[in-house]
CSV table of C-alpha atoms (C1' of nucleotides) in Angstrom, one decimal:
chain,number,residue,atom,x,y,z
A,1,MET,CA,120.3,105.5,135.2
A,2,ARG,CA,116.8,104.4,135.1
A,3,LEU,CA,115.8,100.8,134.2
A,4,LYS,CA,113.1,100.1,131.6
A,5,GLU,CA,109.8,99.0,133.1
A,6,GLY,CA,109.0,95.5,131.7
A,7,ASN,CA,109.6,95.1,128.0
A,8,LYS,CA,107.7,97.9,126.1
A,9,GLU,CA,109.6,97.2,122.9
A,10,LYS,CA,108.3,93.6,122.8
A,11,ASP,CA,104.8,94.6,124.0
A,12,ILE,CA,104.5,97.1,121.2
A,13,ILE,CA,105.5,94.8,118.4
A,14,GLU,CA,103.2,92.1,119.7
A,15,ALA,CA,100.4,94.4,120.0
A,16,SER,CA,101.0,95.7,116.4
A,17,ILE,CA,100.7,92.0,115.1
A,18,THR,CA,97.3,91.8,116.9
A,19,VAL,CA,96.1,95.2,115.5
A,20,PHE,CA,97.3,94.8,112.0
A,21,ALA,CA,95.7,91.4,111.9
A,22,GLU,CA,92.3,92.7,113.1
A,23,HIS,CA,92.2,95.9,111.0
A,24,GLY,CA,94.8,95.5,108.2
A,25,TYR,CA,97.9,97.7,108.1
A,26,HIS,CA,96.3,100.8,106.7
A,27,LYS,CA,93.3,101.0,109.1
A,28,ALA,CA,95.3,100.1,112.1
A,29,LYS,CA,95.8,103.1,114.2
A,30,ILE,CA,99.0,103.8,116.3
A,31,SER,CA,96.7,104.9,119.1
A,32,LYS,CA,95.1,101.5,119.1
A,33,ILE,CA,98.5,99.8,119.1
A,34,ALA,CA,99.7,101.8,122.0
A,35,GLU,CA,96.4,101.1,123.9
A,36,VAL,CA,96.8,97.3,123.4
A,37,ALA,CA,100.4,97.5,124.4
A,38,ASN,CA,99.5,99.4,127.5
A,39,VAL,CA,101.9,102.2,126.6
A,40,ALA,CA,101.6,105.8,125.6
A,41,ILE,CA,101.5,106.9,122.0
A,42,GLY,CA,104.8,108.5,122.3
A,43,SER,CA,106.5,105.3,123.4
A,44,VAL,CA,105.7,103.6,120.1
A,45,TYR,CA,108.0,106.2,118.4
A,46,VAL,CA,110.7,105.7,121.1
A,47,TYR,CA,111.2,102.1,120.0
A,48,TYR,CA,110.1,102.2,116.4
A,49,LYS,CA,110.9,104.8,113.7
A,50,ASN,CA,107.4,104.8,112.4
A,51,LYS,CA,104.3,102.7,111.4
A,52,GLU,CA,105.9,101.0,108.6
A,53,ASP,CA,109.0,100.2,110.5
A,54,LEU,CA,106.6,98.1,112.7
A,55,LEU,CA,105.5,96.0,109.8
A,56,TYR,CA,109.1,95.7,108.6
A,57,LYS,CA,110.3,94.4,111.8
A,58,ILE,CA,107.5,91.9,112.0
A,59,PHE,CA,108.6,90.4,108.7
A,60,ASP,CA,112.3,90.6,109.3
A,61,ASN,CA,111.8,88.5,112.6
A,62,LEU,CA,109.6,86.0,110.8
A,63,TRP,CA,111.9,85.5,107.7
A,64,GLU,CA,114.9,85.2,110.0
A,65,LYS,CA,113.3,82.5,112.0
A,66,LEU,CA,112.3,80.6,108.7
A,67,TYR,CA,115.6,81.0,107.1
A,68,LEU,CA,117.4,79.6,110.1
A,69,GLU,CA,115.2,76.6,110.3
A,70,TYR,CA,115.4,76.0,106.6
A,71,LYS,CA,119.1,76.3,106.7
A,72,LYS,CA,119.4,73.6,109.4
A,73,LEU,CA,117.1,71.4,107.4
A,74,SER,CA,118.8,71.6,103.9
A,75,GLU,CA,122.2,70.9,105.5
A,76,ASN,CA,120.9,67.7,107.0
A,77,THR,CA,122.4,64.7,105.2
A,78,TYR,CA,120.1,62.0,106.6
A,79,LEU,CA,116.9,63.0,105.2
A,80,SER,CA,115.9,62.3,101.6
A,81,PRO,CA,114.7,65.3,99.6
A,82,ALA,CA,111.1,64.2,99.8
A,83,GLU,CA,111.3,64.1,103.6
A,84,LYS,CA,112.9,67.4,103.6
A,85,LEU,CA,110.0,68.8,101.5
A,86,ASP,CA,107.7,67.4,104.1
A,87,SER,CA,109.7,69.1,106.8
A,88,MET,CA,109.7,72.4,105.0
A,89,ILE,CA,105.9,72.3,105.0
A,90,ASP,CA,105.9,71.4,108.7
A,91,ILE,CA,108.1,74.2,109.7
A,92,PHE,CA,106.0,76.6,107.8
A,93,PHE,CA,102.9,75.6,109.5
A,94,ASP,CA,104.6,75.3,112.8
A,95,ILE,CA,105.7,78.8,113.0
A,96,PHE,CA,102.1,80.1,112.8
A,97,THR,CA,100.5,77.4,115.0
A,98,GLU,CA,101.1,79.5,118.1
A,99,ASN,CA,100.0,82.8,116.5
A,100,PRO,CA,97.1,83.1,114.0
A,101,SER,CA,97.4,86.9,114.1
A,102,LEU,CA,100.9,86.5,112.7
A,103,ALA,CA,99.5,84.3,110.0
A,104,ILE,CA,97.0,86.9,109.0
A,105,VAL,CA,99.5,89.7,108.9
A,106,PHE,CA,101.8,87.5,106.9
A,107,VAL,CA,99.3,86.7,104.3
A,108,ASN,CA,97.7,90.1,103.9
A,109,GLU,CA,100.7,92.5,104.2
A,110,GLN,CA,103.6,90.7,102.6
A,111,ASN,CA,103.0,92.2,99.1
A,112,HIS,CA,102.4,95.6,100.6
A,113,LEU,CA,105.8,95.6,102.1
A,114,MET,CA,107.6,94.3,99.0
A,115,LEU,CA,106.2,97.0,96.7
A,116,ASN,CA,107.4,99.8,99.1
A,117,GLY,CA,111.0,100.3,98.1
A,118,GLN,CA,111.9,102.3,101.2
A,119,PHE,CA,113.3,99.2,102.8
A,120,GLN,CA,115.5,96.9,100.7
A,121,PHE,CA,113.3,93.9,101.4
A,122,THR,CA,114.8,91.9,104.4
A,123,GLU,CA,117.8,89.9,103.4
A,124,PHE,CA,116.3,87.0,105.1
A,125,TYR,CA,113.6,86.6,102.7
A,126,ALA,CA,116.0,86.0,99.8
A,127,LYS,CA,118.1,83.6,102.0
A,128,PHE,CA,115.0,81.8,102.9
A,129,LEU,CA,114.1,81.2,99.2
A,130,THR,CA,117.6,80.0,98.4
A,131,GLN,CA,117.4,77.4,101.0
A,132,ALA,CA,114.3,76.1,99.6
A,133,GLU,CA,115.7,76.0,96.2
A,134,LEU,CA,118.7,73.9,97.3
A,135,VAL,CA,116.3,71.2,98.6
A,136,VAL,CA,114.3,71.0,95.4
A,137,GLN,CA,117.4,71.1,93.2
A,138,GLU,CA,118.8,68.1,95.3
A,139,GLY,CA,115.7,66.2,94.7
A,140,VAL,CA,115.9,66.8,91.0
A,141,ASP,CA,119.6,65.9,90.9
A,142,LYS,CA,118.9,62.7,92.8
A,143,ASN,CA,116.3,61.8,90.2
A,144,ILE,CA,113.5,61.7,92.8
A,145,PHE,CA,111.7,64.8,91.6
A,146,ALA,CA,110.3,65.5,88.2
A,147,ASP,CA,112.8,67.3,86.0
A,148,ASN,CA,110.0,68.8,83.7
A,149,VAL,CA,109.0,71.1,86.3
A,150,ASP,CA,110.7,74.4,86.8
A,151,ILE,CA,112.2,74.8,90.2
A,152,ASP,CA,111.3,78.5,90.5
A,153,ILE,CA,107.8,77.9,89.5
A,154,PHE,CA,107.4,75.0,91.9
A,155,ARG,CA,108.7,77.2,94.8
A,156,PHE,CA,106.1,79.8,94.1
A,157,PHE,CA,103.5,77.2,93.5
A,158,VAL,CA,103.9,75.6,96.8
A,159,PHE,CA,104.5,78.8,98.6
A,160,GLY,CA,101.3,80.4,97.2
A,161,ALA,CA,99.2,77.3,98.0
A,162,ILE,CA,100.4,77.1,101.7
A,163,ARG,CA,99.9,80.9,102.1
A,164,ASN,CA,96.4,80.8,101.0
A,165,LEU,CA,95.5,77.8,103.1
A,166,LEU,CA,97.1,79.4,106.1
A,167,GLN,CA,94.8,82.4,105.7
A,168,GLN,CA,91.8,80.1,105.7
A,169,TRP,CA,93.1,78.6,108.7
A,170,ALA,CA,93.5,81.8,110.5
A,171,LEU,CA,90.1,83.0,109.6
A,172,ASP,CA,88.4,79.8,110.5
A,173,GLN,CA,90.5,77.4,112.6
A,174,LYS,CA,87.6,75.0,113.0
A,175,ASN,CA,86.9,74.1,109.4
A,176,PHE,CA,90.6,74.0,108.5
A,177,PRO,CA,92.5,72.1,111.2
A,178,LEU,CA,96.2,72.5,110.8
A,179,ASN,CA,96.9,68.8,110.8
A,180,LYS,CA,94.5,68.1,108.0
A,181,LEU,CA,96.0,71.0,106.0
A,182,ARG,CA,99.6,69.6,106.4
A,183,GLN,CA,98.6,66.3,105.5
A,184,ASN,CA,96.8,67.3,102.3
A,185,VAL,CA,99.4,69.8,101.3
A,186,LYS,CA,102.1,67.1,101.6
A,187,TYR,CA,100.2,64.7,99.6
A,188,LEU,CA,99.1,67.1,96.9
A,189,THR,CA,102.6,68.6,96.6
A,190,LYS,CA,104.1,65.2,95.9
A,191,LYS,CA,101.5,63.3,94.1
A,192,GLY,CA,98.8,65.7,92.9
A,193,ILE,CA,95.0,65.1,92.5
A,194,LEU,CA,95.1,62.2,90.0
A,195,LYS,CA,94.6,58.7,91.4
U,1,MET,CA,69.5,117.0,76.7
U,2,ARG,CA,73.2,116.7,76.6
U,3,LEU,CA,75.1,113.6,75.3
U,4,LYS,CA,78.0,112.2,77.3
U,5,GLU,CA,81.4,112.7,75.8
U,6,GLY,CA,83.1,109.3,75.1
U,7,ASN,CA,82.7,106.8,78.0
U,8,LYS,CA,84.0,108.3,81.1
U,9,GLU,CA,82.6,105.6,83.3
U,10,LYS,CA,84.8,103.0,81.5
U,11,ASP,CA,87.7,105.4,81.3
U,12,ILE,CA,87.7,105.8,85.0
U,13,ILE,CA,87.5,102.2,86.0
U,14,GLU,CA,90.3,101.3,83.6
U,15,ALA,CA,92.4,104.1,85.0
U,16,SER,CA,91.8,102.9,88.5
U,17,ILE,CA,93.0,99.5,87.5
U,18,THR,CA,96.2,100.9,86.3
U,19,VAL,CA,96.7,103.3,89.2
U,20,PHE,CA,95.8,100.7,91.9
U,21,ALA,CA,98.2,98.2,90.4
U,22,GLU,CA,101.1,100.7,90.3
U,23,HIS,CA,100.7,102.2,93.7
U,24,GLY,CA,98.4,99.8,95.6
U,25,TYR,CA,94.9,100.8,96.7
U,26,HIS,CA,95.8,102.8,99.7
U,27,LYS,CA,98.5,105.0,98.1
U,28,ALA,CA,96.5,105.5,94.9
U,29,LYS,CA,95.1,108.9,94.6
U,30,ILE,CA,91.8,109.8,93.2
U,31,SER,CA,93.5,112.8,91.6
U,32,LYS,CA,95.9,110.6,89.9
U,33,ILE,CA,93.1,108.3,88.6
U,34,ALA,CA,91.2,111.3,87.3
U,35,GLU,CA,94.4,112.4,85.6
U,36,VAL,CA,95.0,109.0,84.0
U,37,ALA,CA,91.4,108.8,82.9
U,38,ASN,CA,91.5,112.3,81.4
U,39,VAL,CA,88.6,113.5,83.6
U,40,ALA,CA,88.0,116.0,86.4
U,41,ILE,CA,88.2,114.8,90.0
U,42,GLY,CA,84.5,115.5,90.3
U,43,SER,CA,83.7,113.1,87.5
U,44,VAL,CA,85.0,110.2,89.4
U,45,TYR,CA,82.2,110.8,92.0
U,46,VAL,CA,79.6,111.2,89.3
U,47,TYR,CA,80.1,107.7,88.3
U,48,TYR,CA,81.4,106.0,91.5
U,49,LYS,CA,80.2,106.3,95.0
U,50,ASN,CA,83.7,106.6,96.5
U,51,LYS,CA,87.3,105.0,96.2
U,52,GLU,CA,86.2,101.6,97.6
U,53,ASP,CA,83.4,101.5,95.1
U,54,LEU,CA,85.9,101.4,92.3
U,55,LEU,CA,87.8,98.5,93.9
U,56,TYR,CA,84.5,96.7,94.4
U,57,LYS,CA,83.4,97.2,90.8
U,58,ILE,CA,86.7,95.9,89.4
U,59,PHE,CA,86.3,92.7,91.5
U,60,ASP,CA,82.6,92.4,90.7
U,61,ASN,CA,83.2,92.5,87.0
U,62,LEU,CA,86.1,90.0,87.2
U,63,TRP,CA,84.2,87.4,89.4
U,64,GLU,CA,81.3,87.7,87.1
U,65,LYS,CA,83.3,86.9,84.0
U,66,LEU,CA,85.1,84.0,85.7
U,67,TYR,CA,81.9,82.6,87.1
U,68,LEU,CA,80.2,82.6,83.7
U,69,GLU,CA,83.1,80.8,82.1
U,70,TYR,CA,83.3,78.2,84.8
U,71,LYS,CA,79.6,77.6,84.6
U,72,LYS,CA,79.7,76.9,80.9
U,73,LEU,CA,82.6,74.6,81.5
U,74,SER,CA,81.3,72.6,84.4
U,75,GLU,CA,78.1,72.0,82.5
U,76,ASN,CA,80.0,70.5,79.5
U,77,THR,CA,79.3,66.8,79.3
U,78,TYR,CA,82.0,65.9,76.8
U,79,LEU,CA,85.1,66.7,78.8
U,80,SER,CA,86.6,64.5,81.6
U,81,PRO,CA,87.1,65.9,85.0
U,82,ALA,CA,90.8,66.1,84.4
U,83,GLU,CA,90.3,68.0,81.1
U,84,LYS,CA,88.0,70.3,82.9
U,85,LEU,CA,90.5,71.0,85.5
U,86,ASP,CA,93.0,71.9,82.8
U,87,SER,CA,90.5,74.2,81.3
U,88,MET,CA,89.8,75.8,84.6
U,89,ILE,CA,93.4,76.6,84.9
U,90,ASP,CA,93.5,78.0,81.4
U,91,ILE,CA,90.5,80.2,82.0
U,92,PHE,CA,92.1,81.7,84.9
U,93,PHE,CA,95.2,82.6,83.1
U,94,ASP,CA,93.5,83.7,80.0
U,95,ILE,CA,91.6,86.4,81.8
U,96,PHE,CA,94.7,88.2,82.8
U,97,THR,CA,96.8,87.7,79.7
U,98,GLU,CA,95.4,90.9,78.3
U,99,ASN,CA,95.8,92.8,81.5
U,100,PRO,CA,98.8,92.5,83.8
U,101,SER,CA,97.5,95.4,85.9
U,102,LEU,CA,94.3,93.6,86.6
U,103,ALA,CA,96.4,90.6,87.8
U,104,ILE,CA,98.3,92.7,90.2
U,105,VAL,CA,95.2,94.3,91.6
U,106,PHE,CA,93.6,90.9,91.9
U,107,VAL,CA,96.5,89.4,93.8
U,108,ASN,CA,97.1,92.4,96.1
U,109,GLU,CA,93.7,93.6,97.0
U,110,GLN,CA,91.4,90.7,97.1
U,111,ASN,CA,91.9,90.2,100.8
U,112,HIS,CA,91.5,93.8,101.6
U,113,LEU,CA,88.1,93.9,100.1
U,114,MET,CA,86.9,90.7,101.8
U,115,LEU,CA,87.8,91.9,105.2
U,116,ASN,CA,85.8,95.1,104.7
U,117,GLY,CA,82.3,94.1,105.6
U,118,GLN,CA,80.8,97.3,104.1
U,119,PHE,CA,79.9,95.3,100.8
U,120,GLN,CA,78.6,91.8,101.1
U,121,PHE,CA,81.3,90.4,99.0
U,122,THR,CA,80.2,90.0,95.5
U,123,GLU,CA,77.8,87.2,94.9
U,124,PHE,CA,79.7,86.0,92.0
U,125,TYR,CA,82.7,85.0,94.1
U,126,ALA,CA,80.7,82.5,95.9
U,127,LYS,CA,79.1,81.3,92.7
U,128,PHE,CA,82.5,80.9,91.1
U,129,LEU,CA,83.7,78.7,94.0
U,130,THR,CA,80.7,76.5,93.7
U,131,GLN,CA,81.3,75.8,90.1
U,132,ALA,CA,84.9,74.9,90.8
U,133,GLU,CA,83.7,72.5,93.5
U,134,LEU,CA,81.4,70.7,91.2
U,135,VAL,CA,84.2,69.9,88.8
U,136,VAL,CA,86.3,68.4,91.5
U,137,GLN,CA,83.5,66.5,93.0
U,138,GLU,CA,82.7,65.0,89.7
U,139,GLY,CA,86.3,63.9,89.5
U,140,VAL,CA,86.1,62.2,92.9
U,141,ASP,CA,82.7,60.6,92.1
U,142,LYS,CA,84.1,59.1,88.8
U,143,ASN,CA,87.0,57.7,90.8
U,144,ILE,CA,89.6,59.7,88.8
U,145,PHE,CA,90.7,62.1,91.5
U,146,ALA,CA,92.2,61.0,94.8
U,147,ASP,CA,89.5,60.8,97.5
U,148,ASN,CA,91.8,61.2,100.5
U,149,VAL,CA,92.1,64.9,99.6
U,150,ASP,CA,89.7,67.3,101.0
U,151,ILE,CA,88.0,69.0,98.2
U,152,ASP,CA,87.8,72.5,99.9
U,153,ILE,CA,91.5,72.3,100.7
U,154,PHE,CA,92.3,71.3,97.1
U,155,ARG,CA,90.4,74.3,96.0
U,156,PHE,CA,92.2,76.7,98.1
U,157,PHE,CA,95.5,75.0,97.4
U,158,VAL,CA,95.2,75.4,93.7
U,159,PHE,CA,93.8,78.8,93.9
U,160,GLY,CA,96.5,80.1,96.1
U,161,ALA,CA,99.2,78.6,93.9
U,162,ILE,CA,97.9,80.1,90.8
U,163,ARG,CA,97.4,83.4,92.5
U,164,ASN,CA,101.0,83.6,93.6
U,165,LEU,CA,102.2,82.6,90.2
U,166,LEU,CA,100.2,85.2,88.5
U,167,GLN,CA,101.7,87.9,90.6
U,168,GLN,CA,105.1,86.7,89.7
U,169,TRP,CA,104.3,86.9,86.1
U,170,ALA,CA,102.7,90.3,86.4
U,171,LEU,CA,105.9,91.7,88.1
U,172,ASP,CA,108.2,90.0,85.8
U,173,GLN,CA,106.7,88.7,82.5
U,174,LYS,CA,110.0,87.7,80.9
U,175,ASN,CA,111.0,85.1,83.6
U,176,PHE,CA,107.5,83.7,84.0
U,177,PRO,CA,106.1,83.3,80.7
U,178,LEU,CA,102.3,82.3,80.9
U,179,ASN,CA,102.6,79.2,78.7
U,180,LYS,CA,105.3,77.8,80.9
U,181,LEU,CA,103.3,78.6,84.1
U,182,ARG,CA,100.1,77.0,82.7
U,183,GLN,CA,102.1,73.8,81.7
U,184,ASN,CA,103.7,73.6,85.1
U,185,VAL,CA,100.6,74.3,87.1
U,186,LYS,CA,98.6,71.7,85.1
U,187,TYR,CA,101.3,69.1,85.6
U,188,LEU,CA,101.9,69.8,89.3
U,189,THR,CA,98.2,70.0,90.2
U,190,LYS,CA,97.6,66.6,88.6
U,191,LYS,CA,100.8,64.7,89.4
U,192,GLY,CA,102.8,66.6,91.9
U,193,ILE,CA,106.7,66.7,92.0
U,194,LEU,CA,107.5,63.1,92.6
U,195,LYS,CA,108.7,61.1,89.7
G,1,DC,C1',118.6,114.6,149.1
G,2,DT,C1',120.1,116.4,144.6
G,3,DC,C1',121.3,116.0,140.3
G,4,DA,C1',122.0,113.8,135.9
G,5,DT,C1',120.3,110.7,132.8
G,6,DT,C1',117.1,107.7,130.8
G,7,DT,C1',112.5,106.5,130.0
G,8,DG,C1',107.8,107.6,129.3
G,9,DT,C1',103.9,110.7,128.1
G,10,DG,C1',99.9,112.6,125.2
G,11,DA,C1',98.1,117.1,123.8
G,12,DA,C1',99.1,119.8,119.8
G,13,DT,C1',100.7,120.1,115.1
G,14,DG,C1',100.7,119.4,110.4
G,15,DT,C1',99.9,117.0,106.4
G,16,DT,C1',97.4,114.5,103.2
G,17,DG,C1',94.0,113.4,100.2
G,18,DA,C1',88.9,111.9,99.9
G,19,DT,C1',84.9,114.2,99.2
G,20,DT,C1',81.5,118.0,98.3
G,21,DC,C1',79.1,121.2,95.7
G,22,DA,C1',78.1,125.6,93.5
G,23,DA,C1',78.9,126.9,89.2
G,24,DA,C1',80.1,126.4,84.2
G,25,DA,C1',79.7,124.1,79.8
G,26,DA,C1',77.6,121.3,76.5
G,27,DT,C1',73.7,119.8,74.1
G,28,DA,C1',68.8,119.3,72.3
G,29,DG,C1',64.4,120.7,71.7
G,30,DT,C1',61.4,124.6,70.4
Y,1,DA,C1',68.6,132.2,70.4
Y,2,DC,C1',66.6,131.0,74.4
Y,3,DT,C1',65.6,127.4,77.9
Y,4,DA,C1',65.6,123.2,80.3
Y,5,DT,C1',68.3,119.4,81.3
Y,6,DT,C1',72.3,116.8,81.7
Y,7,DT,C1',77.1,116.4,82.3
Y,8,DT,C1',81.5,118.2,83.8
Y,9,DT,C1',84.5,120.7,86.6
Y,10,DG,C1',88.2,121.6,90.3
Y,11,DA,C1',88.8,124.8,94.2
Y,12,DA,C1',87.5,124.6,98.9
Y,13,DT,C1',86.2,121.9,102.8
Y,14,DC,C1',87.0,118.6,106.3
Y,15,DA,C1',88.3,114.8,108.9
Y,16,DA,C1',91.6,111.6,110.1
Y,17,DC,C1',95.7,110.2,112.0
Y,18,DA,C1',100.8,109.8,112.0
Y,19,DT,C1',104.2,112.1,114.1
Y,20,DT,C1',106.5,115.4,117.2
Y,21,DC,C1',108.3,117.5,121.2
Y,22,DA,C1',108.3,119.9,125.4
Y,23,DC,C1',107.6,118.2,129.6
Y,24,DA,C1',107.1,114.8,133.6
Y,25,DA,C1',108.4,110.8,136.1
Y,26,DA,C1',111.5,107.4,137.5
Y,27,DT,C1',115.8,105.7,138.9
Y,28,DG,C1',120.6,105.4,140.6
Y,29,DA,C1',125.0,107.5,141.8
Y,30,DG,C1',127.3,110.6,144.7
DNA sequence: CTCATTTGTGAATGTTGATTCAAAAATAGT
DNA sequence: ACTATTTTTGAATCAACATTCACAAATGAG
């Protein structure tokens, strides 16, 4: 037997997030990822099937985390739907707080991955969306949320808005501080721009 | 002298929109674009410098059109800021109504282009953003729009929301009819989800 | 110390597809 | 019908880079 030195699998995926964020998936070179991970090129292929597998694993981890948090939240019976909506927004921002590179990869490469049929897109993404839907539906049922708004549209509306703001934050943390973003998103989502 | 046959320049850029939309920029092959445009591979390089130039020209045309429409709108003195906001949303949706492929390219490749410093990003994009800002600022000044919302954040918020919805529409026109999208976006942007 | 097994390596391979360019085709003027 | 000019062509070129694989290194068991 031989023990693994350190945790190359983790080093590699973390390096890939950094490199994908900096250059974009397509211009990112495996050789660069290996260099950043402090690992030989061949080692990348020991732990991952190929370049796309790296991207896939990044998103799979991300959606799993988000799904689990949303599930916990939507099953909570003490919070009102409006409070849950706020929490969902917080969770989303929180997960990227520690890792701007992950935010950039998330924003830029999500579509890319979805169009490529070679993976059935991570189950966790669908599960995540369902949890979000439950919360909004609960709000409509309890007569707190407007019922002339299509739930599906609302979901994509908020999701797209946050995604775009996250990207701005990742590109320019100074001018888009997360706390201000959160606060504004929560307000706009609930009350809109009209006085 | 020899006259040009038809309008290859236009045929090529239109073909490129179709092909970029179907396969994404990176997997789109010049040979496929030439085939769709009914043109030899070499002709693509007669009219465009390289592959990226095609993408750049697509966006340049798009942002110019949007900028000009927004300019006309923001200079209008008969409409209230709230009406202008509605019109801005309409203009955005309208421009893609005739061309779902353009919507897909717009949504998927915008970032890609912005990260690549080799073009200073089309002047029209910046101009477009400025016009949008003027309208929102007018609403705040006239005490119609909430003043606790950051204008810049609001802009990216709405922009991201629409972008994401457009993509859903482009991928699945049946379940996301444009009229319903417009209506919901206008409502949410102004009043939010709370009853 | 040896051997067997697992882990790690990176030069060499192979494919893919953007780009080039020398030649052909089309047209207009004379 | 001949020439000059412009437009079109696509096979050949070439570079980039993901992936492979034969080998080396490390470790623990006996």
